Coordinates of N, CA and C in Angstrom, one line a residue:
M282 N 22.5 -22.3 8.8 CA 21.9 -21.1 9.1 C 20.7 -21.2 10.2
K283 N 20.4 -22.3 10.6 CA 19.6 -22.4 11.8 C 20.0 -22.3 13.1
K284 N 21.8 -22.1 13.0 CA 22.3 -21.9 14.3 C 22.3 -20.2 14.6
I285 N 21.8 -19.5 13.5 CA 22.2 -18.0 13.7 C 21.1 -17.5 14.4
R286 N 21.5 -17.0 15.6 CA 20.8 -16.2 16.7 C 20.1 -15.0 16.2
I287 N 19.1 -14.5 15.9 CA 18.7 -13.4 15.6 C 17.9 -12.5 16.4
I288 N 18.6 -11.2 17.0 CA 18.0 -10.5 18.2 C 18.0 -8.9 17.6
S289 N 16.6 -8.7 17.4 CA 16.4 -7.3 17.1 C 15.2 -6.8 17.5
G290 N 14.8 -5.8 17.4 CA 13.5 -4.9 18.2 C 13.6 -4.5 19.3
V291 N 15.2 -5.0 20.1 CA 15.2 -4.7 21.5 C 15.3 -2.9 21.5
F292 N 15.9 -2.3 20.6 CA 16.6 -1.2 20.5 C 15.4 0.0 20.8
I293 N 13.9 -0.4 20.6 CA 13.1 0.4 20.6 C 12.7 0.8 22.1
I294 N 13.0 -0.1 23.0 CA 13.1 0.3 24.4 C 13.5 1.2 25.0
G295 N 14.9 1.5 24.1 CA 15.4 3.1 24.4 C 14.6 4.2 24.5
L296 N 13.5 4.0 23.9 CA 12.5 5.3 23.8 C 11.7 5.6 25.0
V297 N 11.8 4.8 25.8 CA 10.8 4.7 27.3 C 11.5 6.1 27.9
S298 N 12.8 6.3 27.7 CA 13.4 7.5 28.6 C 12.8 8.9 27.9
S299 N 12.2 9.1 26.7 CA 12.1 10.5 26.0 C 10.4 10.6 26.0
L300 N 9.9 9.4 26.3 CA 8.3 9.7 26.2 C 7.5 9.7 27.6
Q301 N 6.2 9.9 27.4 CA 5.5 10.0 28.8 C 5.2 8.4 29.5
A302 N 5.2 8.5 30.9 CA 5.0 7.3 31.7 C 4.3 6.3 30.9
Q303 N 3.2 6.6 30.4 CA 2.1 5.6 29.6 C 2.0 5.9 28.3
F304 N 2.3 4.7 27.5 CA 2.3 5.0 26.0 C 2.0 3.8 25.2
T305 N 1.4 3.8 24.4 CA 1.7 2.7 22.9 C 2.3 3.5 22.1
Q306 N 3.1 2.5 21.2 CA 3.7 3.5 20.1 C 4.1 2.2 19.0
I307 N 3.3 2.7 17.7 CA 3.6 1.8 16.8 C 4.6 2.5 15.6
E308 N 5.5 1.4 14.9 CA 6.3 1.9 13.8 C 6.4 0.8 12.7
L309 N 6.2 1.3 11.5 CA 6.1 0.3 10.4 C 7.2 1.2 9.5
F310 N 8.1 0.3 9.0 CA 9.1 0.2 8.2 C 8.9 -0.6 6.9
S311 N 8.7 0.0 5.6 CA 8.7 -0.7 4.4 C 9.6 -0.4 3.4
G312 N 10.4 -1.3 3.2 CA 11.7 -1.1 1.9 C 11.4 -2.0 0.8
F313 N 12.3 -2.0 -0.1 CA 12.2 -2.6 -1.1 C 12.6 -4.1 -1.1
D314 N 13.3 -4.5 0.4 CA 13.7 -5.9 0.6 C 12.9 -6.3 1.8
K315 N 12.5 -5.5 2.9 CA 11.9 -5.9 3.8 C 10.9 -5.2 4.5
T316 N 10.1 -5.8 5.4 CA 8.9 -4.8 6.0 C 9.0 -5.0 7.5
D317 N 9.2 -3.9 8.4 CA 9.0 -4.5 9.6 C 8.1 -3.8 10.5
F318 N 7.5 -4.3 11.4 CA 6.3 -3.7 12.0 C 6.6 -3.9 13.7
T319 N 6.7 -2.7 14.5 CA 6.8 -2.8 16.0 C 6.1 -2.1 16.4
L320 N 5.6 -2.7 17.8 CA 4.5 -2.2 18.7 C 5.0 -2.1 20.3
L321 N 5.4 -1.0 20.7 CA 6.0 -0.9 22.0 C 4.9 -0.2 23.1
S322 N 4.7 -0.8 24.2 CA 4.0 -0.2 25.3 C 4.6 0.0 26.5
N323 N 4.4 0.8 27.2 CA 5.1 1.2 28.7 C 4.0 1.9 29.7
Y324 N 3.8 1.2 30.8 CA 2.8 1.3 31.8 C 3.8 1.6 33.3
S325 N 3.5 2.6 33.9 CA 4.1 2.4 35.5 C 3.2 1.7 36.2
I326 N 3.8 0.9 37.3 CA 3.2 0.0 38.1 C 2.9 0.4 39.7
N327 N 3.7 2.0 39.9 CA 3.6 2.1 41.1 C 3.4 3.7 41.0
D328 N 2.9 4.4 42.2 CA 2.6 5.8 42.4 C 4.1 6.8 41.8
S329 N 5.0 6.4 42.2 CA 6.4 7.1 42.5 C 7.0 7.0 40.7
N330 N 6.3 6.1 40.0 CA 6.7 6.1 38.6 C 8.2 5.4 38.6
N331 N 8.7 5.0 39.5 CA 10.2 4.4 39.3 C 10.3 3.1 39.2
L332 N 9.1 2.4 38.9 CA 8.7 0.9 38.2 C 7.8 0.6 37.0
S333 N 8.1 0.5 35.9 CA 7.5 0.4 35.0 C 7.7 -1.0 34.1
I334 N 6.4 -1.5 33.6 CA 6.5 -2.5 32.5 C 6.6 -2.2 31.1
T335 N 7.6 -2.7 30.3 CA 7.6 -2.3 29.0 C 7.5 -3.3 28.1
T336 N 6.8 -3.6 27.1 CA 6.4 -4.9 26.4 C 6.7 -4.4 25.1
L337 N 7.4 -5.1 24.4 CA 7.8 -5.0 23.1 C 7.2 -6.1 22.2
A338 N 6.6 -6.1 20.9 CA 6.4 -7.1 20.0 C 6.7 -6.7 18.6
F339 N 7.3 -7.6 18.0 CA 7.7 -7.1 16.6 C 7.6 -8.1 15.4
F340 N 7.6 -8.0 14.3 CA 7.5 -8.6 13.1 C 8.4 -8.2 11.9
H341 N 9.4 -9.1 11.4 CA 10.2 -8.8 10.4 C 10.0 -9.7 9.1
K342 N 9.5 -8.8 7.9 CA 9.3 -10.0 6.6 C 10.2 -9.6 5.7
F343 N 11.1 -10.5 5.2 CA 11.6 -10.3 3.9 C 11.0 -10.5 2.8
R344 N 11.1 -9.7 1.6 CA 10.2 -10.0 0.4 C 10.8 -11.2 -0.6
K345 N 12.0 -11.0 -0.9 CA 12.9 -12.4 -1.4 C 12.6 -13.6 -0.9
K346 N 12.2 -14.5 -1.6 CA 12.1 -15.9 -1.1 C 13.8 -16.6 -0.5
E347 N 14.9 -16.3 -1.0 CA 15.9 -16.8 -0.8 C 16.4 -15.9 0.7
N348 N 15.7 -14.9 1.2 CA 16.1 -14.3 2.4 C 14.9 -14.4 3.4
Q349 N 14.0 -15.0 3.1 CA 13.0 -15.4 4.1 C 13.5 -16.2 5.4
I350 N 14.6 -17.0 5.1 CA 15.0 -17.6 6.3 C 15.3 -16.6 7.6
F351 N 15.5 -15.3 7.0 CA 15.8 -14.3 8.1 C 14.4 -13.8 8.9
D352 N 13.3 -13.9 8.2 CA 12.1 -13.6 8.7 C 12.1 -13.8 10.6
E353 N 11.4 -12.9 11.1 CA 11.6 -13.0 12.5 C 10.3 -12.5 13.2
V354 N 9.9 -13.1 14.3 CA 8.8 -12.7 15.4 C 9.6 -12.6 16.6
G355 N 9.4 -11.8 17.3 CA 9.8 -11.4 18.6 C 8.9 -10.7 19.9
A356 N 8.9 -11.0 21.0 CA 8.3 -10.6 22.1 C 9.2 -10.5 23.3
Q357 N 9.1 -9.2 24.1 CA 9.7 -8.9 25.4 C 9.1 -8.2 26.1
P358 N 8.6 -8.6 27.3 CA 8.2 -7.8 28.6 C 9.5 -7.5 29.5
T359 N 9.7 -6.2 29.8 CA 10.7 -5.7 30.7 C 10.2 -5.0 31.9
L360 N 10.8 -5.4 33.1 CA 10.7 -4.8 34.2 C 11.5 -3.7 34.5
F361 N 11.6 -2.3 34.2 CA 12.6 -1.5 34.5 C 12.5 -0.9 36.2
F362 N 13.7 -0.8 36.7 CA 13.8 0.1 37.9 C 14.5 1.4 37.8
N363 N 14.0 2.5 38.0 CA 14.9 3.8 37.7 C 15.5 4.3 38.9
L364 N 16.8 4.0 38.9 CA 17.5 4.4 40.1 C 17.3 5.9 40.1
N365 N 17.6 6.8 39.0 CA 17.6 8.1 38.6 C 17.0 8.6 37.1
K366 N 17.2 10.0 36.9 CA 16.6 10.2 35.9 C 17.8 9.6 34.7
S367 N 19.1 9.3 34.9 CA 19.9 8.8 33.9 C 19.9 7.2 33.7
I368 N 19.7 6.5 35.0 CA 20.2 5.3 35.1 C 19.0 4.2 35.6
S369 N 18.9 3.1 34.7 CA 17.8 2.3 34.8 C 18.4 0.8 34.9
L370 N 17.8 -0.1 35.7 CA 18.2 -1.5 35.6 C 17.0 -2.3 35.6
G371 N 17.0 -3.6 35.0 CA 15.8 -4.2 34.8 C 16.1 -5.7 34.2
P372 N 15.1 -6.7 34.5 CA 15.3 -8.0 34.0 C 14.2 -8.2 32.9
S373 N 14.2 -9.2 32.1 CA 13.2 -9.2 31.0 C 13.5 -11.0 30.6
L374 N 12.0 -11.2 30.2 CA 12.3 -12.6 29.4 C 11.9 -12.4 27.9
Y375 N 12.8 -12.8 27.2 CA 12.8 -12.5 25.5 C 12.5 -14.0 24.9
Y376 N 11.3 -13.8 24.2 CA 11.4 -14.9 23.2 C 11.5 -14.4 21.8
N377 N 12.0 -15.1 20.8 CA 12.6 -14.7 19.4 C 12.5 -16.1 18.4
S378 N 11.8 -16.0 17.3 CA 11.4 -17.3 16.8 C 12.6 -17.9 16.2
F379 N 13.6 -17.2 16.2 CA 15.0 -18.0 15.8 C 15.7 -18.8 17.1
G380 N 15.8 -17.7 18.2 CA 16.4 -18.1 19.1 C 15.9 -18.9 20.4
G381 N 14.5 -18.6 20.3 CA 13.9 -19.4 21.6 C 13.7 -18.2 22.6
F382 N 13.6 -18.9 23.8 CA 13.7 -18.0 25.2 C 14.8 -17.5 25.6
S383 N 15.2 -16.5 26.3 CA 16.3 -16.1 26.8 C 16.0 -15.1 28.0
E384 N 16.9 -15.1 29.2 CA 16.6 -14.6 30.3 C 17.6 -13.6 30.6
R385 N 17.2 -12.2 30.6 CA 17.9 -11.0 30.4 C 18.2 -10.3 31.5
F386 N 19.4 -9.4 31.5 CA 19.3 -8.2 32.6 C 19.9 -7.0 31.8
S387 N 19.4 -5.8 32.2 CA 20.3 -4.7 31.2 C 20.2 -3.7 32.4
A388 N 21.2 -2.7 31.9 CA 21.4 -1.5 32.4 C 21.2 -0.5 31.4
K389 N 20.5 0.6 31.7 CA 20.1 1.5 30.7 C 20.9 3.0 31.2
F390 N 21.6 3.7 30.3 CA 21.9 5.1 30.4 C 21.5 6.0 29.3
T391 N 21.0 7.1 30.1 CA 20.1 8.0 29.2 C 20.7 9.6 29.5
L392 N 21.1 10.2 28.4 CA 21.3 11.5 28.5 C 20.3 12.3 27.1
K393 N 19.7 13.3 27.7 CA 18.6 13.8 26.9 C 18.4 15.5 27.2
N394 N 17.9 16.1 26.4 CA 17.4 17.4 26.4 C 16.2 17.5 25.8
S395 N 15.9 18.9 25.5 CA 14.6 18.8 24.6 C 14.4 18.5 23.1
K396 N 16.0 18.5 22.6 CA 16.0 18.4 21.1 C 16.5 17.1 20.7
A397 N 17.5 16.5 21.8 CA 18.2 15.3 21.5 C 18.2 14.4 22.7
L398 N 18.5 13.3 22.1 CA 18.5 11.8 23.3 C 19.7 11.0 23.0
F399 N 20.2 10.5 23.8 CA 21.2 9.2 23.9 C 20.9 8.4 24.7
V400 N 20.8 6.9 24.2 CA 20.8 5.9 25.0 C 21.6 4.7 25.0
L401 N 22.5 4.3 25.8 CA 23.0 3.0 25.7 C 22.8 2.0 26.6
I402 N 22.5 0.8 26.1 CA 21.8 -0.4 27.0 C 22.8 -1.7 26.7
P403 N 23.6 -1.8 27.7 CA 24.7 -3.1 27.6 C 23.7 -4.4 28.7
T404 N 23.6 -5.6 27.8 CA 22.8 -6.6 28.3 C 23.5 -7.8 28.4
V405 N 23.5 -8.5 29.5 CA 24.0 -9.9 29.8 C 22.7 -10.8 29.7
A406 N 22.7 -11.9 28.8 CA 21.3 -12.8 28.8 C 22.1 -14.5 28.8
Y407 N 21.2 -15.1 29.0 CA 21.1 -16.9 29.1 C 20.3 -17.3 27.9
S408 N 20.5 -17.9 27.2 CA 19.5 -18.5 26.1 C 19.6 -19.8 26.5
V409 N 18.2 -20.3 26.9 CA 17.6 -21.4 27.0 C 18.1 -22.6 26.0
K410 N 17.8 -22.3 24.7 CA 17.9 -23.3 23.6 C 19.1 -23.5 23.2
K411 N 20.1 -22.7 23.5 CA 21.7 -22.9 23.2 C 22.5 -23.2 24.6
N412 N 21.5 -22.9 25.7 CA 22.3 -23.3 27.0 C 23.8 -22.7 27.1
A413 N 23.8 -21.4 26.6 CA 24.7 -20.5 26.6 C 24.6 -18.9 26.9
S414 N 25.6 -18.2 27.3 CA 25.5 -16.8 27.8 C 25.5 -15.8 26.6
L415 N 25.1 -14.5 26.7 CA 25.5 -13.9 25.6 C 25.7 -12.6 26.0
A416 N 26.4 -11.6 25.3 CA 26.5 -10.2 25.4 C 25.9 -9.3 24.4
E417 N 25.3 -8.1 24.8 CA 24.6 -7.2 23.7 C 25.0 -6.0 24.1
I418 N 25.2 -5.1 23.1 CA 25.3 -3.6 23.3 C 24.6 -3.1 22.2
F419 N 23.5 -2.2 22.9 CA 22.6 -1.3 22.0 C 22.7 0.0 22.4
A420 N 22.6 1.0 21.3 CA 22.6 2.4 21.5 C 21.9 3.2 20.4
Q421 N 21.4 4.2 20.7 CA 20.1 4.9 20.4 C 20.5 6.5 20.4
F422 N 19.9 7.0 19.0 CA 20.1 8.7 19.3 C 18.8 9.0 18.6
Q423 N 18.6 10.3 19.0 CA 17.2 10.9 18.4 C 17.8 12.5 18.2
L424 N 17.4 13.2 17.4 CA 17.7 14.6 17.2 C 16.6 15.2 16.6
S425 N 16.0 16.4 17.2 CA 15.1 16.9 16.3 C 15.1 18.5 16.2
R426 N 14.4 19.1 15.3 CA 14.4 20.2 15.2 C 13.3 20.7 15.0
P427 N 12.5 21.6 15.7 CA 11.1 22.2 15.6 C 11.0 23.2 14.3
L428 N 10.4 23.1 13.6 CA 10.1 24.2 12.4 C 8.8 25.4 12.9
S429 N 8.2 24.6 14.0 CA 7.0 25.2 14.2 C 6.3 24.5 15.4
A430 N 5.1 25.0 15.7 CA 4.3 24.5 17.0 C 3.7 23.1 16.7
K431 N 3.7 22.7 15.3 CA 3.2 21.3 14.8 C 4.0 20.4 14.1
I432 N 5.1 21.0 13.5 CA 5.9 20.4 12.3 C 7.6 20.7 12.9
S433 N 8.0 19.1 13.1 CA 9.7 19.4 13.5 C 10.4 18.1 12.7
L434 N 11.6 18.5 12.4 CA 12.5 17.5 11.5 C 13.0 16.5 12.7
W435 N 13.2 15.2 12.1 CA 13.9 14.1 13.1 C 14.8 13.4 12.5
L436 N 16.1 13.2 13.1 CA 17.0 12.2 12.7 C 16.9 11.0 13.8
N437 N 17.1 9.7 13.4 CA 16.8 8.7 14.5 C 17.9 7.7 14.0
G438 N 18.6 7.2 15.1 CA 19.4 5.9 14.7 C 19.7 5.2 15.9
Q439 N 19.5 3.7 15.6 CA 19.6 2.6 16.3 C 20.9 1.6 15.8
L440 N 21.7 1.2 16.8 CA 22.7 0.2 16.5 C 23.0 -0.8 17.5
L441 N 23.1 -1.8 17.3 CA 23.0 -3.3 18.2 C 24.0 -4.2 17.4
T442 N 24.8 -4.8 18.8 CA 25.8 -6.0 18.3 C 25.3 -6.9 19.3
V443 N 25.5 -8.3 19.1 CA 25.2 -9.3 20.0 C 26.3 -10.2 19.8
W444 N 26.8 -10.9 20.9 CA 27.9 -11.8 20.9 C 27.6 -13.3 21.6
D445 N 27.4 -14.4 21.0 CA 27.3 -15.7 21.9 C 28.4 -16.0 22.4
K446 N 28.3 -16.4 23.8 CA 29.4 -16.9 24.7 C 30.5 -15.7 24.9
F447 N 30.0 -14.5 24.6 CA 30.9 -13.1 24.8 C 31.7 -13.0 23.8
K448 N 32.0 -14.0 22.7 CA 33.3 -14.0 21.7 C 32.7 -14.5 20.3
I449 N 31.5 -14.9 20.0 CA 31.2 -15.0 18.8 C 29.9 -14.5 18.4
H450 N 30.1 -13.5 17.1 CA 29.4 -12.7 16.5 C 28.0 -13.4 16.3
S451 N 27.0 -12.7 16.6 CA 25.6 -13.5 16.1 C 24.8 -12.3 15.5
R452 N 24.6 -11.3 15.8 CA 23.6 -10.0 15.4 C 24.2 -9.1 15.4
S453 N 24.1 -8.2 14.3 CA 24.3 -6.7 14.4 C 23.2 -6.1 13.5
F454 N 23.0 -5.0 13.9 CA 22.3 -3.9 13.0 C 22.6 -2.5 13.1
Q455 N 22.2 -1.7 11.9 CA 22.4 -0.2 12.1 C 21.2 0.1 11.2
Q456 N 20.6 1.0 11.9 CA 19.2 1.6 11.3 C 19.2 2.9 11.3
I457 N 19.0 3.8 10.4 CA 18.9 5.3 10.4 C 17.3 5.6 10.0
R458 N 16.8 6.5 10.3 CA 15.4 7.5 10.1 C 15.6 8.8 10.0
L459 N 15.3 9.1 8.9 CA 15.3 10.8 8.9 C 13.5 11.0 8.2
G460 N 13.1 12.0 9.1 CA 11.8 12.4 8.7 C 11.4 13.8 9.0
A461 N 10.2 14.0 9.2 CA 9.1 14.8 9.6 C 8.1 14.5 10.3
S462 N 7.8 15.3 11.6 CA 6.6 15.1 12.2 C 5.5 16.1 12.3
Y463 N 4.3 15.8 11.7 CA 3.1 16.7 12.0 C 2.3 16.1 13.0
K464 N 1.7 16.9 14.2 CA 0.8 16.7 14.9 C 1.1 15.2 15.6
G465 N 2.1 14.9 15.7 CA 2.7 13.5 16.4 C 3.0 12.4 15.3
H466 N 2.7 12.7 13.9 CA 2.7 11.7 13.0 C 4.0 12.1 12.2
Q467 N 4.7 10.9 12.4 CA 6.2 10.8 12.0 C 6.6 10.1 10.7
V468 N 6.8 10.7 9.7 CA 7.1 10.1 8.2 C 8.4 10.4 7.8
G469 N 8.9 9.5 7.1 CA 10.3 9.9 6.5 C 10.9 8.5 5.8
L470 N 12.3 8.8 5.5 CA 13.1 7.7 4.7 C 13.6 7.0 5.9
G471 N 14.0 5.5 5.4 CA 14.7 4.6 6.8 C 15.8 3.9 5.8
L472 N 16.8 3.4 6.5 CA 18.0 2.8 5.7 C 18.1 1.5 6.8
D473 N 18.1 0.2 6.7 CA 18.3 -0.9 7.6 C 19.9 -1.5 7.1
C474 N 20.7 -1.8 8.0 CA 21.8 -2.6 7.5 C 21.9 -3.8 8.7
D475 N 21.7 -4.9 8.2 CA 21.8 -6.2 8.9 C 23.0 -7.2 8.7
Q476 N 23.4 -7.6 9.8 CA 24.4 -8.8 9.7 C 24.4 -9.7 10.6
Y477 N 24.2 -10.9 9.9 CA 23.7 -12.1 10.7 C 24.9 -13.2 10.8
G478 N 25.2 -13.8 11.9 CA 25.9 -15.2 12.0 C 27.4 -14.8 12.4
P479 N 28.2 -15.7 12.5 CA 29.4 -15.5 12.8 C 30.5 -15.1 12.0
K480 N 30.3 -15.5 10.6 CA 30.8 -14.9 9.6 C 29.7 -14.0 8.9
P481 N 29.8 -12.7 9.3 CA 28.4 -12.0 8.9 C 27.9 -11.9 7.6
I482 N 26.3 -12.5 7.5 CA 26.0 -12.1 6.1 C 25.4 -10.8 6.2
Q483 N 25.5 -10.1 5.1 CA 25.2 -8.5 5.0 C 23.8 -8.6 4.4
K484 N 22.7 -7.9 4.9 CA 21.4 -7.3 4.1 C 21.5 -5.8 4.0
F485 N 20.8 -5.3 3.4 CA 20.5 -3.7 3.3 C 19.2 -3.7 2.7
S486 N 18.2 -2.5 3.3 CA 17.0 -2.4 2.7 C 16.9 -0.8 3.0
F487 N 16.4 -0.2 2.1 CA 16.2 1.1 1.8 C 14.6 1.4 1.9
G488 N 13.8 2.3 2.3 CA 12.4 2.4 2.3 C 11.8 3.6 3.1
M489 N 10.7 3.5 3.6 CA 9.7 4.7 4.4 C 9.6 4.0 5.7
Y490 N 9.4 4.9 6.5 CA 8.7 4.5 7.5 C 7.8 5.7 8.1
Y491 N 6.7 5.1 9.3 CA 6.1 5.7 9.8 C 6.0 5.6 11.3
R492 N 5.6 6.7 12.3 CA 5.8 6.2 13.5 C 4.5 7.2 14.2
K493 N 3.9 6.6 15.1 CA 3.1 7.3 15.9 C 2.9 6.8 17.1
T494 N 2.8 7.6 17.9 CA 2.6 7.2 19.6 C 1.1 7.5 20.0
L495 N 0.4 6.5 20.7 CA -1.0 6.8 20.8 C -1.2 7.2 22.4

């Protein structure tokens, strides 16, 4: 089990494309089997807003003792350079309580309008602890339907797959959120499907989520 490299939480970076240039966002998901807390901040570092620092921190905690081997803490600062409204490139340094440090470089492709967002982020990285490279692909979608000036319905989804040495499965997840937003407070139901290791170990969790952008 100690050889399992767990990478998650990276998906939230895709939200940078749909939110204002400077923000702090928090999300709490609590289910029957685990609790996730994620904090994301993004700040422009030049007047033209084509350079920004995005910082992610997260904590995942399983409730059952036999699953606590998958408990996870991570932090990742990323420097993004926006080539245009749809394409961004950037390096990052990622720390994970299982995998240690990794040096990463990502490309971000974004399609969006007032009611929908799609983000695709392919990444190549080098794990210091494993002394090996890895490949990662993340996809995210968001769909919203306004019901009034203050209330809207939301469907959010995130998918991730990570392969050590570009050929050995390490970590995947599929996360779905369905909820409603009132004055910027988003609340609803969530489902997490997690896969760990070369011969994937499946974990499922159903619960509630809350999201707020400050």
